[in-house]
PDB file of C-alpha atoms in Angstrom:
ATOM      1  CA  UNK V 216     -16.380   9.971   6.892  1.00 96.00           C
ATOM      2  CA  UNK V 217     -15.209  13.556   6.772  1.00 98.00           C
ATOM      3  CA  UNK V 218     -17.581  15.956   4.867  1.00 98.00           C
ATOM      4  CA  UNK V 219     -16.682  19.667   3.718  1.00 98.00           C
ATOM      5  CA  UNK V 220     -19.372  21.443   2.059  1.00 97.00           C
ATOM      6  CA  UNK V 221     -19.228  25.331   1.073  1.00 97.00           C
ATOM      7  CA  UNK V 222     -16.462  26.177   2.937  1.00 97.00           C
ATOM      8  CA  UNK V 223     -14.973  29.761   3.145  1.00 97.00           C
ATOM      9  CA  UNK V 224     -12.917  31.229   5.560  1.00 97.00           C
ATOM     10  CA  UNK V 225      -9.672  33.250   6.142  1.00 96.00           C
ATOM     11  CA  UNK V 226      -7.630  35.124   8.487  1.00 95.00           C
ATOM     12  CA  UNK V 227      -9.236  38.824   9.701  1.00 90.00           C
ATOM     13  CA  UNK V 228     -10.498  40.357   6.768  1.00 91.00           C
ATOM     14  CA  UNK V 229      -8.304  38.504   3.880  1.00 96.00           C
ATOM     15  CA  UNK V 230     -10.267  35.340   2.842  1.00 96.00           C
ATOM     16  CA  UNK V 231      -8.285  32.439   1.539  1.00 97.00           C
ATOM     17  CA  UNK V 232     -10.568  29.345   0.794  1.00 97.00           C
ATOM     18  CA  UNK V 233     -13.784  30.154  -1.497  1.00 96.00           C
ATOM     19  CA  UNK V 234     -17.261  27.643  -1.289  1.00 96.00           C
ATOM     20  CA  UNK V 235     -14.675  24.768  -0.927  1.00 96.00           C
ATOM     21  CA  UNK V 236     -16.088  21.255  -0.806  1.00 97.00           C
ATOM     22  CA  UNK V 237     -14.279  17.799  -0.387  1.00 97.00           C
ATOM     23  CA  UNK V 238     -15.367  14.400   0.740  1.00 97.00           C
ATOM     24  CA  UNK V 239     -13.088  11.422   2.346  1.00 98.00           C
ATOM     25  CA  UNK V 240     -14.555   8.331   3.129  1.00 97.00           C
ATOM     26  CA  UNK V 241     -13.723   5.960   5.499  1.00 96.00           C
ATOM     27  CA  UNK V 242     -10.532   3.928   4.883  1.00 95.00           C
ATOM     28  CA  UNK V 243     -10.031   6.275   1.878  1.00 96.00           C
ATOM     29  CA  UNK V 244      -6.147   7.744   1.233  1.00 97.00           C
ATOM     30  CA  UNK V 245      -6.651  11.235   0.121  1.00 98.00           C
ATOM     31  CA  UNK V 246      -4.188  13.417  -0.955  1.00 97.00           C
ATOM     32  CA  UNK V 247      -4.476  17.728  -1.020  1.00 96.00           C
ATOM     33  CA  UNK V 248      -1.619  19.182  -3.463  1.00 94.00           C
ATOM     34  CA  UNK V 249      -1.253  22.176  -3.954  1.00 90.00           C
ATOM     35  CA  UNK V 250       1.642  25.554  -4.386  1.00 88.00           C
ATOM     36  CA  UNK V 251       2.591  27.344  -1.149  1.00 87.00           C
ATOM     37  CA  UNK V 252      -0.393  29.810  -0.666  1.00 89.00           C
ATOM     38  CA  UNK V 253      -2.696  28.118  -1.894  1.00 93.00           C
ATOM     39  CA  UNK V 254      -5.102  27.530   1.169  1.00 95.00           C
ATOM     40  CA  UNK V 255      -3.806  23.933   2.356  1.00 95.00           C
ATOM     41  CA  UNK V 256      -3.169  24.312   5.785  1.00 94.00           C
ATOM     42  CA  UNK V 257      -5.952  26.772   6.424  1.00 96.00           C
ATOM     43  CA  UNK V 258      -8.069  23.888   5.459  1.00 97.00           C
ATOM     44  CA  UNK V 259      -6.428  21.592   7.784  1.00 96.00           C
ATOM     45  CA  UNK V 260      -7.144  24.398  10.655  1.00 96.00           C
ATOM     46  CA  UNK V 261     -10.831  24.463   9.766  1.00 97.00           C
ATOM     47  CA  UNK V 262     -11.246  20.757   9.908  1.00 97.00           C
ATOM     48  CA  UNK V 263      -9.826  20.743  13.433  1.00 96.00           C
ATOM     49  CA  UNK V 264     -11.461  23.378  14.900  1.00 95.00           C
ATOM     50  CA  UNK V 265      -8.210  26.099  15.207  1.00 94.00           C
ATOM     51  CA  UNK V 266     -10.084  28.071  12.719  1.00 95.00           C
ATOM     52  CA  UNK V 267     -13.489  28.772  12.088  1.00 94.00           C
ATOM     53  CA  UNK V 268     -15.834  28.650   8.523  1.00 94.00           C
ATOM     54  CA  UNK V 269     -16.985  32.401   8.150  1.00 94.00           C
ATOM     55  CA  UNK V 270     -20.699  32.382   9.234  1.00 91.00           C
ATOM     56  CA  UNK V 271     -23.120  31.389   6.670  1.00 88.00           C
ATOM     57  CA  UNK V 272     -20.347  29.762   4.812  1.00 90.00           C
ATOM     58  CA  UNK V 273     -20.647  25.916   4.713  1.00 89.00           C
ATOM     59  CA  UNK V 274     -20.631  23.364   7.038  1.00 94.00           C
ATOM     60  CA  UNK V 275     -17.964  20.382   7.855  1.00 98.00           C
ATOM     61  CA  UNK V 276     -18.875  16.891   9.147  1.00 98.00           C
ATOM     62  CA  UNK V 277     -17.078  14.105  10.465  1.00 98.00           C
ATOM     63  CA  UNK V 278     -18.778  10.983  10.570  1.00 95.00           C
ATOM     64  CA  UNK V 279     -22.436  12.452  10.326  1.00 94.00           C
ATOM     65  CA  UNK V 280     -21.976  15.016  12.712  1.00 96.00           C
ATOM     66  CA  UNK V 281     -21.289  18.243  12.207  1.00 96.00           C
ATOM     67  CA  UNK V 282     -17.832  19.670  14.089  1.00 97.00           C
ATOM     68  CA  UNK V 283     -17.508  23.067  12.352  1.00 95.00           C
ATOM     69  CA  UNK V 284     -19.463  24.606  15.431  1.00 94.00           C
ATOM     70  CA  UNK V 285     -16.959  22.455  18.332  1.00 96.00           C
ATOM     71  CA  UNK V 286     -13.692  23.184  19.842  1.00 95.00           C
ATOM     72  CA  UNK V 287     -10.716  21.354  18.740  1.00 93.00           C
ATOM     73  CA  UNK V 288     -10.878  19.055  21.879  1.00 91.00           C
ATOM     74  CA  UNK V 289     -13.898  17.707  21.083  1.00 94.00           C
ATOM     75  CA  UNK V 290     -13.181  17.092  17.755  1.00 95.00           C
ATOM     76  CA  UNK V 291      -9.949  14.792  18.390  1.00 93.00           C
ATOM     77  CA  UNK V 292     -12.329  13.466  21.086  1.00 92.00           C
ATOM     78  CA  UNK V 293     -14.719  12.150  18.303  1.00 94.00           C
ATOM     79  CA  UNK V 294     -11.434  10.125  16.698  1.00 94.00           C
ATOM     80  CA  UNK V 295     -10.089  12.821  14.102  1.00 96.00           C
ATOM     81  CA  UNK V 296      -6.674  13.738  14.867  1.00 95.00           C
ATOM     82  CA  UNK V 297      -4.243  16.555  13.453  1.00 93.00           C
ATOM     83  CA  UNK V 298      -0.917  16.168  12.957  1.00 92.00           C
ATOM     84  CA  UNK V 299       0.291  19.360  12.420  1.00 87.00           C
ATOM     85  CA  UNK V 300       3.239  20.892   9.894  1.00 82.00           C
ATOM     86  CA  UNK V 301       6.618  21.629  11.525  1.00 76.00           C
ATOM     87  CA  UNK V 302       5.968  18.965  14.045  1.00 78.00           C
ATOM     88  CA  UNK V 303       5.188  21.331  17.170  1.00 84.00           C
ATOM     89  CA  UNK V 304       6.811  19.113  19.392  1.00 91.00           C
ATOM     90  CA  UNK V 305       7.157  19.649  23.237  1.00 90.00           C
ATOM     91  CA  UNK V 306      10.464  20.100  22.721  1.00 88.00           C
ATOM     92  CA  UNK V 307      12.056  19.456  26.712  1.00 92.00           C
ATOM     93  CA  UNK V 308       9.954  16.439  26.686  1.00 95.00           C
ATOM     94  CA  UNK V 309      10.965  13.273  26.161  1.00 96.00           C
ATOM     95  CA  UNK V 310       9.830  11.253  23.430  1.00 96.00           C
ATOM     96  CA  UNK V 311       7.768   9.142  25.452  1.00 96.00           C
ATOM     97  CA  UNK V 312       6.067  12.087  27.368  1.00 95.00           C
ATOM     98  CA  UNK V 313       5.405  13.817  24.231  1.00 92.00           C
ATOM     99  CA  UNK V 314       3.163  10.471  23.133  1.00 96.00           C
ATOM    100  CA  UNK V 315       1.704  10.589  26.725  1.00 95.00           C
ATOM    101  CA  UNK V 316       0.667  13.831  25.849  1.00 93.00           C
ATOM    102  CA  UNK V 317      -0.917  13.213  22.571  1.00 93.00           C
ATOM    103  CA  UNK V 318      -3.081  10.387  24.457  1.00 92.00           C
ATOM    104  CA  UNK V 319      -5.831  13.269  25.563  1.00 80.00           C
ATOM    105  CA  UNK V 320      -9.104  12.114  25.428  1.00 79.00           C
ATOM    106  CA  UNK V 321      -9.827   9.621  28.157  1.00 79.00           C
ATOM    107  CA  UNK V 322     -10.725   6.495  26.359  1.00 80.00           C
ATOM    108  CA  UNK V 323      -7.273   6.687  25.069  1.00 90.00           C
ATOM    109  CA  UNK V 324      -5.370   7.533  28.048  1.00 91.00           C
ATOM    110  CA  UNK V 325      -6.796   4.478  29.446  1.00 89.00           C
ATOM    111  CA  UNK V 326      -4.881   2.313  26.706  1.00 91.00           C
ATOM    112  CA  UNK V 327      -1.853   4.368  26.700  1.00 93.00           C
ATOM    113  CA  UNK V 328       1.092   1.724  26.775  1.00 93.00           C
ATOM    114  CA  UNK V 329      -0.715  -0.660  24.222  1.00 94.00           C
ATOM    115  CA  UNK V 330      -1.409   2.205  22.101  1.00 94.00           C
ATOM    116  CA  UNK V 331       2.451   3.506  22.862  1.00 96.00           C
ATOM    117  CA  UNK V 332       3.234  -0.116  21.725  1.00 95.00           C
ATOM    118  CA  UNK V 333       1.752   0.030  18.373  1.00 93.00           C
ATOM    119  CA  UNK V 334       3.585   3.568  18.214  1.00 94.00           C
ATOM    120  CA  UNK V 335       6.898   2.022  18.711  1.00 95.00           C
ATOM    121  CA  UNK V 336       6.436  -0.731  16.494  1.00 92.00           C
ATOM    122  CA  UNK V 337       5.722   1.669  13.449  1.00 89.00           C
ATOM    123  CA  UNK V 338       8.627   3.737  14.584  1.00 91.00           C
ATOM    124  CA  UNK V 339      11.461   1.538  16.026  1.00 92.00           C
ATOM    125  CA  UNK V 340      13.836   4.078  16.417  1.00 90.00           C
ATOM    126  CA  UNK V 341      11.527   6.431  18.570  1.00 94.00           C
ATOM    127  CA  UNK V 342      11.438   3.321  20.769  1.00 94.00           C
ATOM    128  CA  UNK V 343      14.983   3.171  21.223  1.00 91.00           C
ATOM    129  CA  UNK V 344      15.670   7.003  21.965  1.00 91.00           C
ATOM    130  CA  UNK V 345      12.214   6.653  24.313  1.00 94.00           C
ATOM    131  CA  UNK V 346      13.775   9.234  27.343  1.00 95.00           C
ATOM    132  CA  UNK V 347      16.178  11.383  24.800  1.00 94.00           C
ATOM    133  CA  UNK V 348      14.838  15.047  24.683  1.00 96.00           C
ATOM    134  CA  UNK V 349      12.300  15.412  21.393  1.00 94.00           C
ATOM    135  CA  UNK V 350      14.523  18.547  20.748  1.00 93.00           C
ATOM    136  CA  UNK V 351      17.810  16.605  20.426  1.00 93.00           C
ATOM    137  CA  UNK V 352      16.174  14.329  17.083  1.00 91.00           C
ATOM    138  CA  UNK V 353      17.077  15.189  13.737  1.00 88.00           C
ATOM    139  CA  UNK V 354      14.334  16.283  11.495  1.00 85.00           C
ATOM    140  CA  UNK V 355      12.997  12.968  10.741  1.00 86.00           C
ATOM    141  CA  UNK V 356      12.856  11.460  13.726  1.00 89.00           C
ATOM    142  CA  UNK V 357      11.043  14.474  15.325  1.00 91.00           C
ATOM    143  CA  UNK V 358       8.518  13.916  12.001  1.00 89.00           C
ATOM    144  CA  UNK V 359       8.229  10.025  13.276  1.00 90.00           C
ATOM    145  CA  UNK V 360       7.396  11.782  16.972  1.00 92.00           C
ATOM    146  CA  UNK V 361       4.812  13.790  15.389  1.00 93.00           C
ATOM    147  CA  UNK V 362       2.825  11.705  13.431  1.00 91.00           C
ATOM    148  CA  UNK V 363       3.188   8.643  16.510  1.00 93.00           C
ATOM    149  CA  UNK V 364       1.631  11.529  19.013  1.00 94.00           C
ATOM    150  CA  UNK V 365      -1.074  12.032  16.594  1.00 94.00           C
ATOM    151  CA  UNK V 366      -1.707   8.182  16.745  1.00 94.00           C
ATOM    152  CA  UNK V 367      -1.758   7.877  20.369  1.00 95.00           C
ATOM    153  CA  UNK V 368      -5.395   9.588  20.232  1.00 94.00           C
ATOM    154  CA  UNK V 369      -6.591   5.746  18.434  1.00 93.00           C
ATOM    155  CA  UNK V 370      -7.981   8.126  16.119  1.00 94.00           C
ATOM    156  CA  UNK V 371     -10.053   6.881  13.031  1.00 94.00           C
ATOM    157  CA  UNK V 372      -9.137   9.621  10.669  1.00 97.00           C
ATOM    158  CA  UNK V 373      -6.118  11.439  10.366  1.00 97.00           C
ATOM    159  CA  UNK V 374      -5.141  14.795   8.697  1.00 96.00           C
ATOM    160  CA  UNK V 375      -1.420  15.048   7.823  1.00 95.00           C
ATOM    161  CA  UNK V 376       0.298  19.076   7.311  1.00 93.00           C
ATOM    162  CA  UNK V 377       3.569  18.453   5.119  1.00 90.00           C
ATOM    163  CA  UNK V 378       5.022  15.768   6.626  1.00 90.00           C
ATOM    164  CA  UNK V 379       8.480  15.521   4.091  1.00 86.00           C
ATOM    165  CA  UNK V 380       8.671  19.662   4.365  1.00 84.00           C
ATOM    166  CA  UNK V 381      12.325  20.438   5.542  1.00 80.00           C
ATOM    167  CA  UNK V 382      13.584  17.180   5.249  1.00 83.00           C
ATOM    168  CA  UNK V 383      16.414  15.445   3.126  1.00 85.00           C
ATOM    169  CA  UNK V 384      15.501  13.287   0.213  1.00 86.00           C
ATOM    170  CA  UNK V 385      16.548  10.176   2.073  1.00 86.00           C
ATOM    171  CA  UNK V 386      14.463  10.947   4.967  1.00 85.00           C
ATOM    172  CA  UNK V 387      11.404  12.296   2.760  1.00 88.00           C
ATOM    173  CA  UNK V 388      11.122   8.724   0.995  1.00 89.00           C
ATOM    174  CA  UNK V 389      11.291   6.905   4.488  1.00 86.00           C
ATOM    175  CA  UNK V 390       8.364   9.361   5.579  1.00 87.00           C
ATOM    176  CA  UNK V 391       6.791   7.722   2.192  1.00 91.00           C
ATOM    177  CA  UNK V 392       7.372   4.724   3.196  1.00 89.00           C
ATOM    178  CA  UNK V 393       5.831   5.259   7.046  1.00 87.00           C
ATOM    179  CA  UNK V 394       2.545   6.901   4.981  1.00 91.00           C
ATOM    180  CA  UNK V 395       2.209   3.622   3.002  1.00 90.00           C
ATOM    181  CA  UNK V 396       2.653   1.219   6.428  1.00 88.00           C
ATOM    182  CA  UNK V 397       0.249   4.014   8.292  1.00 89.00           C
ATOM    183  CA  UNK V 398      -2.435   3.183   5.251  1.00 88.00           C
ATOM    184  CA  UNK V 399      -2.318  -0.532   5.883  1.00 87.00           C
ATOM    185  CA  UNK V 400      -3.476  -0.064   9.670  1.00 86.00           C
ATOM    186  CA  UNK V 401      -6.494   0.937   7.794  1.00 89.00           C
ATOM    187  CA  UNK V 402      -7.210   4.166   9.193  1.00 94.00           C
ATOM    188  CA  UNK V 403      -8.659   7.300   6.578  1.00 97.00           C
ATOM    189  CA  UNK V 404      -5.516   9.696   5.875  1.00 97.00           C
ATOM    190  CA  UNK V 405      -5.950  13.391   4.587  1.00 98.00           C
ATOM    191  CA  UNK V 406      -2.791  14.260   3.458  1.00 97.00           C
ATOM    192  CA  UNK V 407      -1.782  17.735   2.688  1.00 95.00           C
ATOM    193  CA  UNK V 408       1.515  17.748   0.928  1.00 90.00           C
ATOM    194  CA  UNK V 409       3.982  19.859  -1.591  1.00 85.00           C
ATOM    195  CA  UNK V 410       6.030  16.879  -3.148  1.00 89.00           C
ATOM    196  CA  UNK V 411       3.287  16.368  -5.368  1.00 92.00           C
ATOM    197  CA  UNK V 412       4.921  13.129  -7.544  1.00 91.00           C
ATOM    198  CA  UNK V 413       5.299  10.730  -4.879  1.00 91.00           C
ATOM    199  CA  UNK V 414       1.655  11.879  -3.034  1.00 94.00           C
ATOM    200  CA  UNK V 415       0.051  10.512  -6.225  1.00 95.00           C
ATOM    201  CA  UNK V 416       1.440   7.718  -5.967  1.00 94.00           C
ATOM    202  CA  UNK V 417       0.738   6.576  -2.972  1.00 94.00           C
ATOM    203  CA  UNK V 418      -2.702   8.168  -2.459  1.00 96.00           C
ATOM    204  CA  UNK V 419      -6.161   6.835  -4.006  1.00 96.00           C
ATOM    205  CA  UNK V 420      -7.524  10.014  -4.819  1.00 97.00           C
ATOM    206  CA  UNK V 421      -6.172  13.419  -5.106  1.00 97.00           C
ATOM    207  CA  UNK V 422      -7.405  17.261  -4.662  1.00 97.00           C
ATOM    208  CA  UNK V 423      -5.549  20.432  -6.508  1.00 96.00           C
ATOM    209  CA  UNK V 424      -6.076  23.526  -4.712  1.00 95.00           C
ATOM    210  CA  UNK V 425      -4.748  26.372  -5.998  1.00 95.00           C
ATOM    211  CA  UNK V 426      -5.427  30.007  -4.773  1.00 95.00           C
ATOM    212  CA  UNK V 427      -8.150  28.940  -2.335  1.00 96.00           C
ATOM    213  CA  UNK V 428      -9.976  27.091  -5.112  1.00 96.00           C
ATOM    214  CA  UNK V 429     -10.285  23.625  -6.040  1.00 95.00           C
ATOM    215  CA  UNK V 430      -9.057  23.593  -9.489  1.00 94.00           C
ATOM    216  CA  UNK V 431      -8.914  18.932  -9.704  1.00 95.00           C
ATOM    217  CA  UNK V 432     -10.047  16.140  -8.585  1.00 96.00           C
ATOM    218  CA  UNK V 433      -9.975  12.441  -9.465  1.00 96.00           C
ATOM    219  CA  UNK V 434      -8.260   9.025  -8.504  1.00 97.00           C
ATOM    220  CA  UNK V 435      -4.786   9.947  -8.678  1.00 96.00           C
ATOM    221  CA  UNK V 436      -3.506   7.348 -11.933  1.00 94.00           C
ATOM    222  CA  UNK V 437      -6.196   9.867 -13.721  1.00 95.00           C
ATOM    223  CA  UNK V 438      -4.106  13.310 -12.052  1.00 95.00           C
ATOM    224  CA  UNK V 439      -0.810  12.223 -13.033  1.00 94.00           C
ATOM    225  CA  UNK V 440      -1.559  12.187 -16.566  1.00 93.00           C
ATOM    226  CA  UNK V 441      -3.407  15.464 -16.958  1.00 94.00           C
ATOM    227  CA  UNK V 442      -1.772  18.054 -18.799  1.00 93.00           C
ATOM    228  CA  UNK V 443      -2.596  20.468 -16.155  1.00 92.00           C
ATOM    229  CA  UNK V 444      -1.014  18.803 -13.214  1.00 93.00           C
ATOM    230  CA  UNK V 445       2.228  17.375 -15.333  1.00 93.00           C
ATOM    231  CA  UNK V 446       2.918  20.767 -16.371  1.00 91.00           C
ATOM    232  CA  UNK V 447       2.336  22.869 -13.050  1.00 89.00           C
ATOM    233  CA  UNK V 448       3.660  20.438 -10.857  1.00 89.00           C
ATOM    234  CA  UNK V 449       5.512  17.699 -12.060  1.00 85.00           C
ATOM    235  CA  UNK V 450       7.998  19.743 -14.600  1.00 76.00           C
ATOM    236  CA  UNK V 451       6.884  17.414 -17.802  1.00 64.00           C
TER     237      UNK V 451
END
């Protein structure tokens, strides 16, 4: 479903991601670990369109077509949605307006309130705090708001920034838990993300990126046992 080939790019003159290539197929739960630095959301940015592959770089396709060369509008429009680290709520929106607002493209505005539906049955508690102020939620309930805005696109793909970053252990294994209910919906997850022992656990397959270059890849039960990855990221 979503196709990276070659990939570089960066920010002015520093470059941070070197020929990078990754593949995610449809209904596929893949996971992109990773140290801070290390390119992850820069990635993320190029997929959806905020940033750009440096000419003659690579290419990125999302269902056959490629999206490298589209705004980010059109891409969400074509069913890949972003959900973005630190949440970047509306904050003096409600919670219900800020899912209003992540209903943009037009086939989806048209089945707002069943897709607002499906929202609240994933999150209850958003559904109960519908009119509160987004910025009066605690951290994980703004995370639930984020990732149910990102839904109300009816994408077919998503790409997940750091969901658990910021939040307290309790509320980082309930976002585990929402991952794991989001995967049985059946749509394709990208999932960038720092807490590296619980991602492969829940993921199929898993990328390491470390300084802009991949450095792994493999199903995940093959990642937690390599040397490598126990060492540099799960303190064994």
């Amino acid at each position: 479903m979503l196709q990276v080939d070659n990939l570089s790019t960066g920010y002015g003159r520093t470059q941070v991601l070197w020929d990078l290539s990754l593949k995610v197929d449809e209904g596929e739960f893949v996971a992109l670990v990773g140290a801070n630095g290390a390119g992850k959301t820069t990635l993320l940015k190029a997929i959806s369109g905020v940033l750009k592959p440096w000419p003659g770089s690579g290419n990125i396709s999302f269902d056959g077509k490629r999206i490298d060369n589209l705004d980010s509008n059109q891409i969400v429009n074509l069913g890949l949605s972003h959900i973005p680290e630190s949440r970047k709520l509306f904050t003096d929106m409600s919670i219900r307006e800020n899912l209003e607002m992540g209903a943009y493209p037009r086939r989806s505005w048209r089945e707002r309130r069943k897709t607002m539906d499906e929202v609240f049955e994933l999150f209850p508690r958003l559904k109960e705090r519908a009119n509160q102020l987004s910025r009066t939620l605690s951290g994980g309930e703004q995370q639930m708001l984020a990732m149910g805005r990102g839904l109300m696109s009816r994408p077919r793909m998503v790409i997940i920034d750091e969901p658990s970053n910021g939040l307290a252990p309790l509320i980082v294994a309930e976002v585990f838990e929402i991952l794991k209910d989001l995967r049985k919906t059946g749509i394709t997850i990208l999932l960038v993300e720092q807490n590296v022992r619980q991602t492969l656990q829940i993921a199929d397959r898993a990328y390491v990126l470390e300084n802009g270059h991949l450095a792994l890849e493999g199903a995940c039960s093959m990642l937690r046992e390599s040397d490598h990855v126990r060492k540099a990221y799960l303190g064994m």
